[in-house]
Coordinates of N, CA, C and O in Angstrom, one line a residue:
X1380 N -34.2 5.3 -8.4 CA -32.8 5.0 -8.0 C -32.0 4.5 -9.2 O -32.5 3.9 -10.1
X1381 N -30.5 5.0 -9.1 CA -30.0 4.7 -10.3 C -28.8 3.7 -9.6 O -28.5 3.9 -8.4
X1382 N -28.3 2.7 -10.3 CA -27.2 1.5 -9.9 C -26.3 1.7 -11.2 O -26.6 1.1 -12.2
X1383 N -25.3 2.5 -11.1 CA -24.6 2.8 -11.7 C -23.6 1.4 -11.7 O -23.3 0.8 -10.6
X1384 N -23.1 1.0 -13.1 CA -21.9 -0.6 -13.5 C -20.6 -0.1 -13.9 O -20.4 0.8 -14.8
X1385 N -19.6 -0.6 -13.1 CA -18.2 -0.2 -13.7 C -17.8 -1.5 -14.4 O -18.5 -2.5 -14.0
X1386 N -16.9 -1.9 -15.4 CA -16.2 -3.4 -15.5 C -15.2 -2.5 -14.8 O -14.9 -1.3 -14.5
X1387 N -14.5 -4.3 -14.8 CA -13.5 -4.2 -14.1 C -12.2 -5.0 -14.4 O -12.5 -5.6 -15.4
X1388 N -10.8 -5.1 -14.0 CA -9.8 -5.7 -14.7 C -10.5 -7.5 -15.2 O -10.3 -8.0 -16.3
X1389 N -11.2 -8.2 -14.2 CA -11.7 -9.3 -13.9 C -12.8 -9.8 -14.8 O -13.9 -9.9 -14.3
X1390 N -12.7 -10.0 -16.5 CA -14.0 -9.8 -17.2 C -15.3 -10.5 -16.8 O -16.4 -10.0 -16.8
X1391 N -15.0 -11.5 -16.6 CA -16.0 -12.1 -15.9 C -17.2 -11.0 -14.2 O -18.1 -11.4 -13.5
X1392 N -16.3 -9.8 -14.3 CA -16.9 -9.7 -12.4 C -17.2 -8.3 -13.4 O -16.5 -7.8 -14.2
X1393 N -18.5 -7.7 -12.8 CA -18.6 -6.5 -12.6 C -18.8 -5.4 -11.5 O -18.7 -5.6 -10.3
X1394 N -19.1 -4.4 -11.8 CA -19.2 -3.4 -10.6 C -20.2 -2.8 -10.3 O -20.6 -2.2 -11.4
X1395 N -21.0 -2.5 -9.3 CA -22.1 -1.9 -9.2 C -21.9 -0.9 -8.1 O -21.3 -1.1 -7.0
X1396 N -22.6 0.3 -8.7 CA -22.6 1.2 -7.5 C -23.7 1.6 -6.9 O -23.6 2.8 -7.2
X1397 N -25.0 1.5 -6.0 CA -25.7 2.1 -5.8 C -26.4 3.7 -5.4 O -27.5 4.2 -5.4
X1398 N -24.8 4.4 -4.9 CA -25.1 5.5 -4.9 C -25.2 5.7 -3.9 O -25.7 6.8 -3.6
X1399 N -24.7 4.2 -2.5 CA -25.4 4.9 -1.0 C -23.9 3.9 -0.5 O -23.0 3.3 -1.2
X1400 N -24.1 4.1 0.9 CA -22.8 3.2 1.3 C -23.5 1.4 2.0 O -24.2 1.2 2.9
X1401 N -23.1 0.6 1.0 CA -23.1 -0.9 1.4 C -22.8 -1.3 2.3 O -23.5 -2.2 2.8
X1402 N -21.3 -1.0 2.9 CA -20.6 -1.3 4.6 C -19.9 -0.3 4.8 O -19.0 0.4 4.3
X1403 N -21.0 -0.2 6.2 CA -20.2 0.9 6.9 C -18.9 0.5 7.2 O -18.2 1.5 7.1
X1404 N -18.2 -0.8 7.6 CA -16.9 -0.8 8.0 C -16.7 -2.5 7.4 O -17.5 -3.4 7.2
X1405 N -15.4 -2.3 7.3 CA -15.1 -3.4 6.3 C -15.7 -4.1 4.9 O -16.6 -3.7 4.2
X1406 N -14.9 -5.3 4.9 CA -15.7 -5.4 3.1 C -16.6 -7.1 4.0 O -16.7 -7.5 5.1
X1407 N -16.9 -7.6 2.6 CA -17.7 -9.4 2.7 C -17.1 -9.8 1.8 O -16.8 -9.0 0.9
X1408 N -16.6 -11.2 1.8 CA -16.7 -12.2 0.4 C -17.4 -13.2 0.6 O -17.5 -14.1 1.5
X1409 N -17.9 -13.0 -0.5 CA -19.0 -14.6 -0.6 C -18.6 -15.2 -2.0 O -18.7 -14.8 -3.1
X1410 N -18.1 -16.1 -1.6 CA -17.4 -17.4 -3.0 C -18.5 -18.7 -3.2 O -18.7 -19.5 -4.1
X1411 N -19.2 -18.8 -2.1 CA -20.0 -20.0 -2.7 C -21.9 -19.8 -1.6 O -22.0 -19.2 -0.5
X1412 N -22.9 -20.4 -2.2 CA -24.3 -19.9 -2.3 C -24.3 -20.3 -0.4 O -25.0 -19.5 0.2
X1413 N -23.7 -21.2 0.4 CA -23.5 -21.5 1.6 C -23.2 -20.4 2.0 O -24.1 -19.7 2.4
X1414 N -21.8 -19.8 2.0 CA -21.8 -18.1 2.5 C -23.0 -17.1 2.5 O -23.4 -16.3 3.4
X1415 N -23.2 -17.4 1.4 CA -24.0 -16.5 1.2 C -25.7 -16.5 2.0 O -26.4 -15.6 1.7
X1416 N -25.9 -17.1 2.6 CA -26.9 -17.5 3.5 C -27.2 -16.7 4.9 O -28.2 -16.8 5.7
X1417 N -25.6 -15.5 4.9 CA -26.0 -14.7 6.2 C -26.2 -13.3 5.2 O -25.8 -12.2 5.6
X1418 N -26.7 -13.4 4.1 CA -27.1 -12.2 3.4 C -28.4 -12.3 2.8 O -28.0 -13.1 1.9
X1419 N -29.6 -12.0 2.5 CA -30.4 -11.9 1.6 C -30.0 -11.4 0.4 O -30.4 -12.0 -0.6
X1420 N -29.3 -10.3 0.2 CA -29.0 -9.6 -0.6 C -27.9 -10.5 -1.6 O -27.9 -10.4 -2.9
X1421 N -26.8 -11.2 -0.7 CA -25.9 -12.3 -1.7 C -26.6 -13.7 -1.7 O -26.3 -14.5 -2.6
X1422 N -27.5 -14.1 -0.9 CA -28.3 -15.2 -1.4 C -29.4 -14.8 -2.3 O -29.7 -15.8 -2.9
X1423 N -29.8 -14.2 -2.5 CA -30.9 -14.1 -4.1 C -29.6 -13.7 -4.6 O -29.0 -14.7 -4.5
X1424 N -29.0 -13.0 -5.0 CA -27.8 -13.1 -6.4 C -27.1 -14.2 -6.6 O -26.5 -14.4 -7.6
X1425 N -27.2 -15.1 -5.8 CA -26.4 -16.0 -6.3 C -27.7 -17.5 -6.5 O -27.5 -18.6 -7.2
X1426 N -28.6 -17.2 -6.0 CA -29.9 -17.9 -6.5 C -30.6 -17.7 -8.1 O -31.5 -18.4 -8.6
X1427 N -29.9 -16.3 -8.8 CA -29.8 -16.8 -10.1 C -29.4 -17.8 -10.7 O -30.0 -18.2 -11.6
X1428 N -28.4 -18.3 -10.3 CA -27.7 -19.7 -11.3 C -26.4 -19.3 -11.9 O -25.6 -20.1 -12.3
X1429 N -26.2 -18.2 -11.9 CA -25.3 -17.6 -12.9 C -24.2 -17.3 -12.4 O -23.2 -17.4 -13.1
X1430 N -24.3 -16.7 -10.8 CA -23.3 -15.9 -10.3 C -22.6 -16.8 -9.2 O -23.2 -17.4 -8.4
X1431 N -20.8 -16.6 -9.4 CA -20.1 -17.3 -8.8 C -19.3 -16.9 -7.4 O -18.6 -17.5 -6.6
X1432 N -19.8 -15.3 -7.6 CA -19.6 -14.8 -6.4 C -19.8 -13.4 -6.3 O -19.8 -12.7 -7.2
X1433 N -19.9 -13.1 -5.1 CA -20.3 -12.2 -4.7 C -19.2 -11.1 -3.4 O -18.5 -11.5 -2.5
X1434 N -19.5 -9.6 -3.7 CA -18.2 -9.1 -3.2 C -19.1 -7.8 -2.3 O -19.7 -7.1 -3.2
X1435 N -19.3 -7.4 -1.2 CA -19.5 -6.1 -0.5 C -18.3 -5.2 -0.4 O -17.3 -5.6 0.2
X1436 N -18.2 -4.0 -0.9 CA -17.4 -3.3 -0.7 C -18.0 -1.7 0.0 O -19.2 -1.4 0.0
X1437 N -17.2 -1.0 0.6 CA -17.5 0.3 0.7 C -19.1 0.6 0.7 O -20.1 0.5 1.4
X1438 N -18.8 1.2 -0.9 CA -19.7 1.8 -1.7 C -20.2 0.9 -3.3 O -20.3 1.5 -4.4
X1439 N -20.2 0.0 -3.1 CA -19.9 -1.3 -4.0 C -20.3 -2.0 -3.9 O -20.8 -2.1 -2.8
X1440 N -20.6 -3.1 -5.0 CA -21.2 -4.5 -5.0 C -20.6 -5.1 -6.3 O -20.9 -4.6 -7.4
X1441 N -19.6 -6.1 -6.2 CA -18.9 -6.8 -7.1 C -19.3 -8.1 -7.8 O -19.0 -9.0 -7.1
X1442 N -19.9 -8.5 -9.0 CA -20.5 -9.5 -8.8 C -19.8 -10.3 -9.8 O -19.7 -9.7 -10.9
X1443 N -19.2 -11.6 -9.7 CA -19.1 -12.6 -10.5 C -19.6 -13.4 -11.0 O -20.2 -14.2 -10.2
X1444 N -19.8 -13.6 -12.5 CA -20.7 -14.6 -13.2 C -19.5 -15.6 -13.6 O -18.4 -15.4 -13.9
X1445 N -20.5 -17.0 -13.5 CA -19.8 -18.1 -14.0 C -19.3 -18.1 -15.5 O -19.7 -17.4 -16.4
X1446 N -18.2 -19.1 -15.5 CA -17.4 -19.4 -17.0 C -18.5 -19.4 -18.0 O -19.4 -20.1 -17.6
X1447 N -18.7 -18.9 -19.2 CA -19.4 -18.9 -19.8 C -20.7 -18.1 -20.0 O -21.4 -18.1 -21.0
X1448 N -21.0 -17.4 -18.8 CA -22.2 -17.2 -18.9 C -22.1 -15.2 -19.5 O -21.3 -14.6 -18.8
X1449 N -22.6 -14.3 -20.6 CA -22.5 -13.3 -20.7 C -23.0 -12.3 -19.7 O -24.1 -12.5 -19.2
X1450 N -22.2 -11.3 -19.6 CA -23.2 -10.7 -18.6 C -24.0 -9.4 -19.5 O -24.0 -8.3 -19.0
X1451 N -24.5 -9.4 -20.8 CA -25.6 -8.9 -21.5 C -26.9 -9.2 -21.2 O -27.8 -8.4 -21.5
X1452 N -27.2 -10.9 -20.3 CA -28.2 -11.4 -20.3 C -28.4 -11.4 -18.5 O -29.5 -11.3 -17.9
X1453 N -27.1 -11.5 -17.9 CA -27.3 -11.4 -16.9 C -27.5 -10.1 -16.0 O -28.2 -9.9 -15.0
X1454 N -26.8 -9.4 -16.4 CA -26.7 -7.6 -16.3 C -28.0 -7.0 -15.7 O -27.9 -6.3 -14.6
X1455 N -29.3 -7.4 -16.4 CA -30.6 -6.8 -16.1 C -30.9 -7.6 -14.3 O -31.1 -7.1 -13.2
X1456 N -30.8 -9.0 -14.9 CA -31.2 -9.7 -13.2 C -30.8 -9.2 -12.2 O -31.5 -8.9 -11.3
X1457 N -29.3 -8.8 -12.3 CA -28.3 -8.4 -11.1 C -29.1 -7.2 -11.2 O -30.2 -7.2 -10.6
X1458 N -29.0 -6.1 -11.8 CA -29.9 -5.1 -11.2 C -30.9 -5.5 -10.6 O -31.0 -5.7 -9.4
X1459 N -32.1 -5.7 -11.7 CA -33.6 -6.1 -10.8 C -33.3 -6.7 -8.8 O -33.8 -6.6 -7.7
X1460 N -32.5 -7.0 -9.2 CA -31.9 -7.9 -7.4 C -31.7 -6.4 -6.6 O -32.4 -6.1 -5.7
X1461 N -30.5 -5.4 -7.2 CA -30.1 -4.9 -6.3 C -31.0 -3.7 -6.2 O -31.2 -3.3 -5.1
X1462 N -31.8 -2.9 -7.4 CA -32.7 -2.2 -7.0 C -33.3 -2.2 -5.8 O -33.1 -1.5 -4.9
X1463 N -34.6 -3.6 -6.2 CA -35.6 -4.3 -5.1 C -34.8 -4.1 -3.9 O -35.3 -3.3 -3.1
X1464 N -33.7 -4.7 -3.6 CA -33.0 -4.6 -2.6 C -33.0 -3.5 -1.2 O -33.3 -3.5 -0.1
X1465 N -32.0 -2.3 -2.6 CA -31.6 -1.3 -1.9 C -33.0 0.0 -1.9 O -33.1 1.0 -1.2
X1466 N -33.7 -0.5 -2.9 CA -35.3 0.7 -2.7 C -36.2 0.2 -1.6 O -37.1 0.9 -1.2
X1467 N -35.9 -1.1 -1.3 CA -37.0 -1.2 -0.4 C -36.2 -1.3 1.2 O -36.7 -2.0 2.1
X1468 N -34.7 -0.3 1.4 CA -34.0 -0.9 2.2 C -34.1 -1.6 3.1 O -34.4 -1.2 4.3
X1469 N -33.8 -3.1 2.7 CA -33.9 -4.4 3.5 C -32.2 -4.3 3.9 O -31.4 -3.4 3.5
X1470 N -31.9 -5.3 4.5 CA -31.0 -5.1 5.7 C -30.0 -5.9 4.6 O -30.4 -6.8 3.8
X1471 N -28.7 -5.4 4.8 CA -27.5 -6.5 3.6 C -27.5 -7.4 4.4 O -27.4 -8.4 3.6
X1472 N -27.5 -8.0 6.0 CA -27.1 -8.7 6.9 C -28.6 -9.8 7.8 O -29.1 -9.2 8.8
X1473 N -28.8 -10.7 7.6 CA -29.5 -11.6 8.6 C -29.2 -11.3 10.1 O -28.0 -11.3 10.6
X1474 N -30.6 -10.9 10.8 CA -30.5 -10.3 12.0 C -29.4 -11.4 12.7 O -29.4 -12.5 12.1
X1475 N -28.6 -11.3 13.8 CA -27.8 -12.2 14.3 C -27.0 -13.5 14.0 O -26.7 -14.6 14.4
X1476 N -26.7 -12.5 12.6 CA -25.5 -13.3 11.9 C -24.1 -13.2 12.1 O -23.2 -14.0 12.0
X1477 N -24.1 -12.0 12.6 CA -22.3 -11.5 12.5 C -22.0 -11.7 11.5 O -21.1 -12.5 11.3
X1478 N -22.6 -11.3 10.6 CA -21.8 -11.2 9.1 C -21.3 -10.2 9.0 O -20.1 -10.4 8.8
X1479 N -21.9 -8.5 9.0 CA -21.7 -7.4 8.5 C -20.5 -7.4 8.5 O -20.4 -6.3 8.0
X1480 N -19.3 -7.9 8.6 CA -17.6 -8.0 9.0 C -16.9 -9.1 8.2 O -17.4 -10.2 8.0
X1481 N -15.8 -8.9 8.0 CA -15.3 -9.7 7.5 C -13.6 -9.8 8.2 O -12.7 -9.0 8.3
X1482 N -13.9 -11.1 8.6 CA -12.2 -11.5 9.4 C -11.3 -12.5 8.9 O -11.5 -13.6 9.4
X1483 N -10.5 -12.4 8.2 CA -10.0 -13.8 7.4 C -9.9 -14.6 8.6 O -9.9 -14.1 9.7
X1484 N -9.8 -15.9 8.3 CA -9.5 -16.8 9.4 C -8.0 -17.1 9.4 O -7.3 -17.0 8.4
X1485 N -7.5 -17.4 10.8 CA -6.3 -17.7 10.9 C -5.4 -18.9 10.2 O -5.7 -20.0 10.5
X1486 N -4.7 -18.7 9.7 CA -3.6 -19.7 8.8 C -2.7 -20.3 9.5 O -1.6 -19.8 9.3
X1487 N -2.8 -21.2 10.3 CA -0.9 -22.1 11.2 C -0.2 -21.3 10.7 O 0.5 -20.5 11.3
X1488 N 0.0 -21.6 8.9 CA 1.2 -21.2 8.3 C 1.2 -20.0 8.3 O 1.7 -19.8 7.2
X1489 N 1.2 -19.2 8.7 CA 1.0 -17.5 8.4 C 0.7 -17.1 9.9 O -0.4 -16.8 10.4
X1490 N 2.1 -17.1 10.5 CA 2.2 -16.4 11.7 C 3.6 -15.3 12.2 O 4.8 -15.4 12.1
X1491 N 2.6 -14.2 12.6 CA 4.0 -13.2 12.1 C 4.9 -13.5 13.6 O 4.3 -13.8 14.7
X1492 N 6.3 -13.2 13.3 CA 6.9 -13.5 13.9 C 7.7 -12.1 15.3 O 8.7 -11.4 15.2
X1493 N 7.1 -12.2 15.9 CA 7.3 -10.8 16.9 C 8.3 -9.7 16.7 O 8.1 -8.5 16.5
X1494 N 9.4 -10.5 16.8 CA 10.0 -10.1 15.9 C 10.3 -8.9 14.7 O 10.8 -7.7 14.9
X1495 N 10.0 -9.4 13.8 CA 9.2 -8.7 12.3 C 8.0 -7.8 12.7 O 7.3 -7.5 11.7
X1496 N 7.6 -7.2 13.9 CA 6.7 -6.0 14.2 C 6.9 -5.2 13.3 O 6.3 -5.1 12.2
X1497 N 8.2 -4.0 13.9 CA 8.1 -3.3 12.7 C 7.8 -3.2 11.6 O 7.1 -2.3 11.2
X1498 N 8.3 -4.5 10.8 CA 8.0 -4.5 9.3 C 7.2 -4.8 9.2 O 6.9 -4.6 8.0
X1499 N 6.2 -5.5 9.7 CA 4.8 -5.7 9.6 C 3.9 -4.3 9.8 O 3.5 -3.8 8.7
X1500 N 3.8 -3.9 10.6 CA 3.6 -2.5 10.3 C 3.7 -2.0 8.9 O 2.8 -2.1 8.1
X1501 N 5.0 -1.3 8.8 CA 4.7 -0.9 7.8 C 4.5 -1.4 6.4 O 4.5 -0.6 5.4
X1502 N 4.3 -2.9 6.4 CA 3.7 -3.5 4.9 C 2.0 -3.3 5.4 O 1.3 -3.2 4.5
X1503 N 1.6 -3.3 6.5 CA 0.2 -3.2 6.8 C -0.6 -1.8 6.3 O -1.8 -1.6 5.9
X1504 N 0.6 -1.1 6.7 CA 0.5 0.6 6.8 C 0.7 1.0 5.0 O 0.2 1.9 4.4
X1505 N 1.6 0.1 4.3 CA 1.3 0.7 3.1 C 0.1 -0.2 2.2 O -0.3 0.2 1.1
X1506 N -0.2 -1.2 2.6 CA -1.3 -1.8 2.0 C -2.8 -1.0 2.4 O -3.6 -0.6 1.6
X1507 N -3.0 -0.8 3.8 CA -4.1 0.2 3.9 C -4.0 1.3 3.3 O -5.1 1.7 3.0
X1508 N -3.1 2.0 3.0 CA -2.7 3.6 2.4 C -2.3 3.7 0.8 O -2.2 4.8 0.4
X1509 N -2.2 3.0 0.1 CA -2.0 2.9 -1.2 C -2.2 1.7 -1.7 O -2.4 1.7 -2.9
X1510 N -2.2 0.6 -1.2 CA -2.8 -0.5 -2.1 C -4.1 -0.7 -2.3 O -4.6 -0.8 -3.4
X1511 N -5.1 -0.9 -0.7 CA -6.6 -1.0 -0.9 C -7.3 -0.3 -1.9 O -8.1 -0.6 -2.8
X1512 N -6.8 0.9 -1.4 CA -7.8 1.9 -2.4 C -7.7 1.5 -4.1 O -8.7 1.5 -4.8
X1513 N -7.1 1.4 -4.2 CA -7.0 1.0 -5.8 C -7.5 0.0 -6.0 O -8.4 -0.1 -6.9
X1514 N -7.2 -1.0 -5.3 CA -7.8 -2.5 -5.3 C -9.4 -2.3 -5.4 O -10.2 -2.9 -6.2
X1515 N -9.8 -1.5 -4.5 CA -11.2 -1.2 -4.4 C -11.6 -0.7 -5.5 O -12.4 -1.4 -6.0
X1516 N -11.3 0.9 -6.6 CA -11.7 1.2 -7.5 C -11.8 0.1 -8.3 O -13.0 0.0 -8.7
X1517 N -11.1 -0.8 -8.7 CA -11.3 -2.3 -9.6 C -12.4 -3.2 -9.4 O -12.8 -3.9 -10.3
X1518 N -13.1 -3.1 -7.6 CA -14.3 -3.6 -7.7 C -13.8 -5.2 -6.6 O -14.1 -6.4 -6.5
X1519 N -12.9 -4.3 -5.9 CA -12.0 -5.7 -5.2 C -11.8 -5.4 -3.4 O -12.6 -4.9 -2.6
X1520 N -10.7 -5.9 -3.1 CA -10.0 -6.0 -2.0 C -8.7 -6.7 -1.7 O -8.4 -7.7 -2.3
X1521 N -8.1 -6.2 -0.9 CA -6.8 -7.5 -1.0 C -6.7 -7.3 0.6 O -6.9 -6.2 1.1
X1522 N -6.2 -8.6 1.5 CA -5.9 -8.8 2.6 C -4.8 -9.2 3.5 O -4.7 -10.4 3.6
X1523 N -4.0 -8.5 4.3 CA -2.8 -8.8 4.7 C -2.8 -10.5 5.2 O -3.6 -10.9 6.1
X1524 N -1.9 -11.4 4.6 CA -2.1 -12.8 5.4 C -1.1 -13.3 6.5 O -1.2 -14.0 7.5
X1525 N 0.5 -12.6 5.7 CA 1.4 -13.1 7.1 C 3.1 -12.3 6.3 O 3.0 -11.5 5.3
X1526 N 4.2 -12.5 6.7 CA 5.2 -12.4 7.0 C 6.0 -13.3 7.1 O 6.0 -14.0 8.1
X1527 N 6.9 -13.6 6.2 CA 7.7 -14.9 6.6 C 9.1 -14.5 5.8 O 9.2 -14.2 4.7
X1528 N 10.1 -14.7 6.7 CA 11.6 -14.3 5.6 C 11.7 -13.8 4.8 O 12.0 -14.4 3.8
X1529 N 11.3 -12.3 4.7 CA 11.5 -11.8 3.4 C 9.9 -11.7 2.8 O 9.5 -10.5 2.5
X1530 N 8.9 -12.8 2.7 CA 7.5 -13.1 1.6 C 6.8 -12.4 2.8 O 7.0 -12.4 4.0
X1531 N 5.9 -11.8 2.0 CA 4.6 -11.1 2.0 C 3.3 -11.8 2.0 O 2.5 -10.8 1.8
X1532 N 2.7 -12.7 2.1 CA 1.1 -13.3 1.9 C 0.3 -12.4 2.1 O 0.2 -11.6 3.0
X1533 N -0.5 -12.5 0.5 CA -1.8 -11.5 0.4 C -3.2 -12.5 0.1 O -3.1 -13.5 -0.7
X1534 N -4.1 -12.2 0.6 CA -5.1 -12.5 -0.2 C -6.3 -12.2 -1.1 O -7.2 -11.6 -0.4
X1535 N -6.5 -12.3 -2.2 CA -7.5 -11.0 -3.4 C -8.9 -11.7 -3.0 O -9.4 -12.8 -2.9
X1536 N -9.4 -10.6 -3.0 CA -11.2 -10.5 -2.6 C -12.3 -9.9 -3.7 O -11.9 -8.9 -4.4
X1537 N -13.1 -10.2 -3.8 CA -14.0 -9.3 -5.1 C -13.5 -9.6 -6.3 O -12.9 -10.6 -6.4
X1538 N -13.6 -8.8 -7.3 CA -13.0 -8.8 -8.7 C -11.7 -9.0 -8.6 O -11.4 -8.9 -9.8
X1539 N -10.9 -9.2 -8.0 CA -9.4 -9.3 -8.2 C -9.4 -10.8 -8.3 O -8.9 -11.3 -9.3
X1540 N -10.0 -11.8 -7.1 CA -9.9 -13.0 -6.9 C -10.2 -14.1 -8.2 O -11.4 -14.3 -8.4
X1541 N -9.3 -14.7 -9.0 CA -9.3 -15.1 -10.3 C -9.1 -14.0 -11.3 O -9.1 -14.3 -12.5
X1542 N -8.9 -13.0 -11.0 CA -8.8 -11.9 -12.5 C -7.5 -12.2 -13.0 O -6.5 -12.1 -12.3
X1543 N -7.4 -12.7 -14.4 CA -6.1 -12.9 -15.0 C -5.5 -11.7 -15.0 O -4.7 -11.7 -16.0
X1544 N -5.2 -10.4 -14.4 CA -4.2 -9.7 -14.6 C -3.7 -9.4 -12.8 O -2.9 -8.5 -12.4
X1545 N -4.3 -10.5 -11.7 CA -4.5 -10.4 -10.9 C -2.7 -10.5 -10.5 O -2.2 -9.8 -9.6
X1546 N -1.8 -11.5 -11.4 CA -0.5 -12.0 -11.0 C 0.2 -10.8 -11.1 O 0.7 -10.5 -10.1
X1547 N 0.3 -10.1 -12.1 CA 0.9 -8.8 -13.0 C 0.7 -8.0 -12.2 O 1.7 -7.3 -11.8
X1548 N -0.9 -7.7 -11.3 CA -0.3 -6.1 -9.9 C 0.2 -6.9 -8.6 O 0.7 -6.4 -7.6
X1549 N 0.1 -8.2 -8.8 CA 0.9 -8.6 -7.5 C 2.1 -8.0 -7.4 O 2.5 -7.3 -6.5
X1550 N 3.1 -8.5 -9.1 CA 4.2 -8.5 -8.8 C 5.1 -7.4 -9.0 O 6.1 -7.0 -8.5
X1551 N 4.1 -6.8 -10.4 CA 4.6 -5.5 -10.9 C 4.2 -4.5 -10.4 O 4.6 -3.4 -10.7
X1552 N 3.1 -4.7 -9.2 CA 2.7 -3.8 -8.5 C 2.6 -3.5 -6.8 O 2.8 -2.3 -6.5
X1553 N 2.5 -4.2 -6.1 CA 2.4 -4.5 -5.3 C 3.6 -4.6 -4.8 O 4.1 -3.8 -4.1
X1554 N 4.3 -5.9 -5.4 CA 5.3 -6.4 -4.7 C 6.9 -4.9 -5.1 O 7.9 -4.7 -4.4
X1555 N 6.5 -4.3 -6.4 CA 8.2 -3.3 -6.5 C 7.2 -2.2 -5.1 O 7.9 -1.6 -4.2
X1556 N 6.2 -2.1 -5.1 CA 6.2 -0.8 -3.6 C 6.1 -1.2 -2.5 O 6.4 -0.5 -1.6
X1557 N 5.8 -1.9 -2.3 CA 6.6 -3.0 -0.5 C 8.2 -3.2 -1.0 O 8.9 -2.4 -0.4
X1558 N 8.6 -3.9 -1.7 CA 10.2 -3.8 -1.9 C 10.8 -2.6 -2.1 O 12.0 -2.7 -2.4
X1559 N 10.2 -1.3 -2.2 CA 10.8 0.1 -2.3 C 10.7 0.3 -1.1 O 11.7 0.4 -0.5
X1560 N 9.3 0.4 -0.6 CA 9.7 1.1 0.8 C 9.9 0.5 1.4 O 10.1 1.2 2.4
X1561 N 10.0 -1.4 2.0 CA 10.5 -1.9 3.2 C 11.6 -2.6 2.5 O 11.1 -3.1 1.5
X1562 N 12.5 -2.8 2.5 CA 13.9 -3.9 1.9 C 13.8 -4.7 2.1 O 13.8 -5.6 1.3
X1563 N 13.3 -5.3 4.1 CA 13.2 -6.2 4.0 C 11.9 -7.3 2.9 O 11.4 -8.4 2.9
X1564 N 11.8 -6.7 2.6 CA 10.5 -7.5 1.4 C 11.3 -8.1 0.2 O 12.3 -7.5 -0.2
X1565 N 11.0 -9.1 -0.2 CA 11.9 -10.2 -0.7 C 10.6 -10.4 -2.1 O 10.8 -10.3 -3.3
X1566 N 9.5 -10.8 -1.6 CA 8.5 -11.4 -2.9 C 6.7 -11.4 -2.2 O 6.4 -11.6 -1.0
X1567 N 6.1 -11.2 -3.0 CA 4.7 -10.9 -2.7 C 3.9 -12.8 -3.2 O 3.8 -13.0 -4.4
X1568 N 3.8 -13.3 -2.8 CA 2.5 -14.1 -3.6 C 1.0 -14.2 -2.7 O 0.8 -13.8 -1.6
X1569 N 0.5 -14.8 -3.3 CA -1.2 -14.8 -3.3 C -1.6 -16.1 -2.2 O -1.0 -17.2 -2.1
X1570 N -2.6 -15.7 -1.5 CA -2.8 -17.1 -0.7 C -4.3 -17.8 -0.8 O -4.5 -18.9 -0.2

């Protein structure tokens, strides 16, 4: 089996591809070794010591290593992990976890306002249709969070989440094609 590595904008996070599909539907984030406990697969990666998080995508596996640590040394482990893993296919998910999914949890502050249907819509409709996908090639995800006068709340997942060029496609990216095609869109930030 070959586990093909992309980098990604995020120097710290790399990309792994196995070559098969990792979630059938939706993505995972795992930010800390507690999450990671409804996965075998993100609990031994992150039972290295090294890795600060962990990302399920698609056809993907995103992995962050901690401040300092190179990933020349770390590179080999993370494979050895996801080989073993994926050759002996063991399950990405702990039987009766409801993990396999990922649902942001609800925010008080981030409630759309009935209102604003329409345009909710279509900032939904253009974030699934031209934003994800890209977000994904990078080794990421980004997630619709709310609607409020005009602002947009997103939230970055996988390699995006901390990547210093993460602010630059918000604004320069993100935010000029929601303000092209809906007007009402006023400003994008991060939640």
């Amino acid at each position: 089996m070959l586990i093909e590595t992309e980098a990604t904008p995020n120097p710290a996070t790399l990309k792994f591809l196995p070559g098969r599909t990792v979630m059938d539907t939706g993505t995972r984030d795992f930010a800390t070794p507690e999450e990671a406990e409804a996965s075998p697969l993100a609990e031994a990666l992150f039972a290295l010591g090294d890795v600060t998080g962990v990302f399920f995508g698609r056809d993907f596996i995103s992995v962050t290593a901690a401040p300092g640590v190179d990933w020349p040394g770390l590179k080999p482990d993370v494979l050895g992990i996801l080989l073993d893993h994926f050759s002996a296919n063991m399950p990405l998910f702990r039987q009766g976890s409801a993990a396999g999914f990922s649902v942001p949890p609800a925010d008080a502050g981030f409630t759309d306002d009935p209102a604003d249907a329409d345009i909710v819509a279509q900032i939904k409709d253009l974030i699934d249709t031209r934003v994800r996908p890209a977000v994904a090639n990078d080794g990421g995800d980004i997630v619709y969070r709310g609607f409020d006068k005009g602002k947009v709340y997103l939230q970055m997942q996988g390699a995006c989440s901390g990547c210093p060029s993460s602010t630059a496609t918000l604004k320069n990216g993100i935010e000029q094609l929601l303000k092209y095609y809906v007007p009402e869109v006023t400003e994008v930030r991060a939640v």
